[in-house]
XYZ file of C-alpha atoms in Angstrom:
332
model
C 132.466 144.670 175.683
C 131.157 148.133 174.966
C 130.768 150.055 178.213
C 130.468 153.664 177.106
C 130.169 155.735 173.972
C 133.353 157.827 174.119
C 132.766 159.464 177.498
C 133.717 163.113 177.180
C 135.014 163.507 180.732
C 136.526 161.255 183.403
C 133.417 161.943 185.485
C 131.209 160.466 182.761
C 133.292 157.324 182.712
C 133.040 157.007 186.486
C 129.252 157.308 186.302
C 129.059 154.615 183.623
C 131.180 152.241 185.693
C 128.950 152.934 188.697
C 125.818 151.974 186.762
C 127.455 148.882 185.267
C 128.529 147.876 188.768
C 124.922 148.253 189.928
C 123.756 146.173 186.978
C 126.208 143.405 187.907
C 125.163 143.513 191.556
C 121.492 143.155 190.634
C 122.334 140.219 188.381
C 124.297 138.674 191.261
C 121.254 138.867 193.522
C 118.884 137.548 190.851
C 121.088 134.607 189.883
C 122.022 133.843 193.491
C 118.337 133.491 194.310
C 117.754 131.283 191.282
C 120.395 128.913 192.631
C 118.848 129.029 196.111
C 115.554 127.874 194.637
C 117.384 125.151 192.734
C 119.077 123.943 195.913
C 115.704 123.817 197.647
C 114.004 121.860 194.869
C 116.923 119.407 194.802
C 116.521 118.911 198.576
C 120.112 120.022 199.191
C 119.173 122.982 201.394
C 117.619 122.422 204.821
C 114.651 124.587 205.715
C 113.097 127.379 203.679
C 114.320 130.606 202.088
C 112.533 133.830 201.184
C 113.667 135.009 197.759
C 114.460 138.644 196.925
C 113.822 138.326 193.166
C 112.186 141.499 191.832
C 113.427 143.775 194.624
C 117.088 143.971 193.605
C 117.103 147.711 192.901
C 116.292 148.553 196.509
C 119.222 146.720 198.107
C 121.689 147.766 195.416
C 120.569 151.391 195.218
C 120.762 151.808 198.991
C 124.009 149.960 199.620
C 125.834 151.711 196.775
C 125.293 154.951 198.702
C 126.994 153.543 201.817
C 130.582 153.171 202.943
C 131.867 149.712 203.802
C 131.922 150.581 207.506
C 128.330 151.839 207.458
C 125.865 149.458 209.044
C 122.863 147.598 207.702
C 120.369 145.290 209.359
C 118.323 142.875 207.309
C 115.191 140.732 207.290
C 114.059 137.147 206.642
C 114.173 138.158 202.940
C 117.754 139.262 203.287
C 120.011 137.625 200.676
C 119.852 140.707 198.448
C 120.993 142.983 201.242
C 123.934 140.668 201.994
C 125.111 140.597 198.379
C 124.598 144.333 197.874
C 126.684 145.134 200.968
C 129.566 142.976 199.749
C 129.130 139.404 200.999
C 130.568 136.702 198.749
C 128.213 134.104 197.212
C 130.391 131.093 198.073
C 130.259 131.740 201.814
C 126.566 132.657 201.613
C 125.714 129.372 199.898
C 127.831 127.551 202.463
C 125.810 129.177 205.231
C 122.528 128.144 203.620
C 123.746 124.554 203.433
C 124.898 124.510 207.073
C 128.584 124.282 206.194
C 131.565 125.371 208.284
C 132.693 127.843 205.607
C 129.473 129.835 205.978
C 129.439 133.317 207.459
C 127.986 131.961 210.707
C 129.661 128.541 210.453
C 126.406 127.068 209.211
C 124.443 127.969 212.343
C 122.542 130.940 210.962
C 121.114 129.602 207.752
C 119.110 131.633 205.277
C 117.483 134.039 207.726
C 120.407 134.881 210.018
C 123.415 135.684 207.846
C 125.716 138.319 209.331
C 128.961 139.772 207.977
C 130.394 142.421 210.320
C 133.398 143.023 208.046
C 131.079 144.611 205.463
C 128.915 146.323 208.075
C 126.117 143.759 207.881
C 124.919 143.300 211.455
C 122.683 140.439 210.415
C 119.404 139.299 209.022
C 116.556 138.676 211.447
C 113.686 136.218 211.173
C 111.556 138.287 213.570
C 109.456 140.897 211.751
C 110.859 144.308 212.806
C 113.366 142.421 214.951
C 116.371 144.353 213.672
C 114.927 147.853 214.081
C 116.359 148.193 217.569
C 119.723 146.806 216.440
C 120.045 149.368 213.636
C 118.985 152.207 215.915
C 121.465 151.068 218.551
C 124.214 150.989 215.926
C 123.317 154.547 214.944
C 123.422 155.578 218.601
C 126.907 154.092 218.969
C 128.081 155.884 215.822
C 126.874 159.227 217.156
C 128.275 158.621 220.640
C 131.669 157.537 219.301
C 131.683 160.254 216.603
C 132.579 157.733 213.880
C 130.368 159.467 211.273
C 128.877 156.112 210.317
C 125.300 155.649 209.117
C 122.955 152.741 209.846
C 120.313 151.487 207.421
C 117.425 149.383 208.677
C 115.693 147.322 205.976
C 112.198 146.054 206.780
C 109.080 144.963 204.933
C 105.698 146.660 205.118
C 104.592 143.955 207.550
C 106.844 145.563 210.176
C 104.580 148.620 210.125
C 102.303 146.636 212.438
C 105.027 146.200 215.079
C 105.244 148.687 217.943
C 109.026 148.448 218.336
C 109.443 150.286 215.016
C 107.709 153.361 216.416
C 109.537 153.178 219.726
C 112.914 153.325 218.005
C 111.789 156.009 215.525
C 110.769 158.144 218.497
C 114.210 157.807 220.095
C 116.020 158.303 216.781
C 114.144 161.558 216.227
C 114.731 162.790 219.785
C 118.456 162.038 219.616
C 118.909 162.888 215.907
C 120.511 159.536 215.182
C 122.137 158.752 211.805
C 119.714 155.984 210.823
C 117.604 155.441 207.705
C 114.537 153.232 207.964
C 113.977 151.610 204.564
C 110.506 150.145 204.109
C 110.442 147.662 201.225
C 106.754 147.571 200.357
C 106.413 144.561 198.055
C 102.600 144.746 198.425
C 102.080 141.476 200.316
C 102.377 140.601 204.003
C 102.900 136.892 203.399
C 99.602 136.115 201.610
C 97.638 139.303 202.353
C 97.700 142.577 200.398
C 99.144 145.337 202.558
C 96.008 147.473 202.077
C 94.159 144.960 204.279
C 96.713 145.177 207.082
C 98.108 148.720 206.992
C 95.876 151.723 207.660
C 96.645 155.311 206.704
C 99.641 156.933 205.045
C 102.905 155.057 205.532
C 105.069 158.181 205.272
C 102.882 159.962 207.833
C 103.901 157.383 210.403
C 107.488 158.646 210.345
C 106.472 162.272 209.968
C 104.449 162.025 213.178
C 107.753 161.705 215.023
C 109.391 164.469 213.035
C 111.297 161.925 210.932
C 112.074 163.102 207.406
C 110.135 160.836 205.013
C 110.255 160.206 201.259
C 109.122 157.567 198.787
C 110.768 156.230 195.642
C 110.128 153.804 192.789
C 111.879 150.722 194.125
C 112.209 149.248 190.620
C 114.471 152.056 189.407
C 117.948 151.596 190.875
C 119.105 155.016 189.679
C 116.228 156.712 191.509
C 116.859 154.653 194.654
C 120.565 155.477 194.573
C 119.915 159.197 194.104
C 117.545 159.531 197.042
C 119.645 157.202 199.211
C 122.747 159.300 198.546
C 120.915 162.400 199.752
C 119.536 160.721 202.862
C 122.885 159.149 203.759
C 124.643 162.521 203.408
C 121.904 164.095 205.513
C 122.330 161.503 208.268
C 126.123 161.723 208.138
C 125.900 165.498 208.544
C 123.999 165.127 211.808
C 120.542 166.003 210.475
C 118.843 162.976 211.988
C 116.867 159.942 210.866
C 114.814 159.381 207.726
C 112.134 156.997 206.504
C 112.368 155.858 202.883
C 109.425 153.995 201.372
C 110.507 151.865 198.411
C 107.601 150.609 196.310
C 108.622 147.227 194.935
C 107.384 143.685 194.255
C 108.474 140.124 194.941
C 108.126 137.921 191.874
C 108.064 134.636 193.754
C 106.089 133.404 196.730
C 106.449 134.357 200.355
C 108.975 131.529 200.569
C 110.326 128.876 198.204
C 107.467 126.526 199.075
C 104.801 129.083 198.137
C 104.386 127.933 194.536
C 100.681 128.296 193.697
C 99.843 131.914 194.494
C 96.648 132.518 192.533
C 94.503 132.385 195.657
C 95.967 135.725 196.750
C 97.293 137.366 193.572
C 96.894 136.845 189.837
C 99.356 135.537 187.293
C 98.582 138.626 185.209
C 99.735 140.907 188.020
C 102.992 138.993 188.366
C 103.615 139.110 184.622
C 102.970 142.849 184.419
C 105.628 143.523 187.033
C 108.109 141.114 185.437
C 107.767 142.554 181.924
C 107.014 146.198 182.614
C 108.862 147.051 185.804
C 111.717 144.598 186.166
C 114.614 146.486 187.825
C 117.327 144.762 185.785
C 115.512 145.445 182.513
C 114.806 149.038 183.532
C 118.490 149.781 184.093
C 119.664 147.697 181.127
C 117.262 149.379 178.706
C 118.322 152.797 179.981
C 122.021 152.001 179.551
C 121.422 150.857 175.976
C 119.177 153.822 175.136
C 121.835 156.229 176.419
C 124.527 154.368 174.457
C 126.394 153.687 177.685
C 126.381 149.927 177.055
C 125.180 147.497 174.413
C 123.042 144.381 174.713
C 125.971 142.079 174.014
C 127.928 143.624 176.869
C 125.022 143.218 179.265
C 124.571 139.585 178.238
C 128.282 139.088 178.885
C 127.868 140.394 182.429
C 124.981 138.003 183.017
C 127.006 135.066 181.694
C 129.981 135.932 183.906
C 127.791 136.217 186.992
C 125.975 132.968 186.189
C 129.316 131.148 186.003
C 130.346 132.732 189.305
C 127.166 131.468 190.979
C 127.609 127.932 189.685
C 131.170 127.901 190.991
C 130.004 129.214 194.366
C 127.374 126.483 194.612
C 129.976 123.824 193.824
C 132.184 125.207 196.584
C 129.343 125.120 199.102
C 128.149 121.631 198.204
C 131.681 120.242 198.534
C 132.497 122.142 201.740
C 132.606 120.139 205.000
C 130.087 120.424 207.805
C 131.345 121.822 211.125
C 132.558 119.446 213.797
C 129.789 118.321 216.170
C 131.902 119.654 219.068
C 131.219 123.187 217.828
C 127.463 122.912 218.358
C 127.533 124.943 221.558
C 130.172 127.452 220.458
C 129.191 131.015 219.470
C 125.676 130.478 220.800
C 124.503 133.259 223.107
C 120.796 132.570 223.569
């Protein structure tokens, strides 16, 4: 596989490996979600799942700027965040299928995966439900002087929840090391965000004195660059930030949302898939800069696809937890 065109310095080689790693991570998310949809259609997965396809650059760009011990909190559309922060697909699939080998022993399912070892404090099915958790984690990091940073992922629908503004107020007052990442994929379930969200999104953070920026959420290099700056800023004690990532979900609100033409057009979906796909954007840039070739990128995709199939096989064959464990590790 060709990975770089004779890098002139060790630093160049490191940068190339970083981008190839991001490319692989985005492929992992994309192909993981394809298998989730397959499990749903085959009636092997109980319940629903909310796919992250199309938004891969946000999770990968942000998490690549973090240390392993930095915290993230996630959403109902959280598989991408889990993978980007370092969770393994086999245990994630096991969790989705309710198996004992899952991250939460099969009790969390699609919308409640947590992996404390990689700093993932958990997904949350409640819109804006994890904003307080992330802010509390940032408070603990400041109080304990651990120099950790917390990232709170949320969709634009959370902009209608008051708890978000309560925690932003406290984070600004106490200069907490937290970054609020708004993934604006344009639709609050089946309604365009312009019909639910008034005013300037960035101004909402700025009203509290929170540093606010926006970025093209389909360009993983741009997301990584701004995330690196904001993480360094938070780690240096300069307080919270709000990052608006403009992105798009290719699929429905959930796996059962198949016919979407009553709220958005097929043409719109196709334009995003062909013109602004995050994996294509990075892949085309790598090839144009002679940092990789198309054969090498196809090889990465093939390797990841095989990894996902193996992970699914593991999860399908894994045993369910013993019925006696039903009341263990349950706190509410």
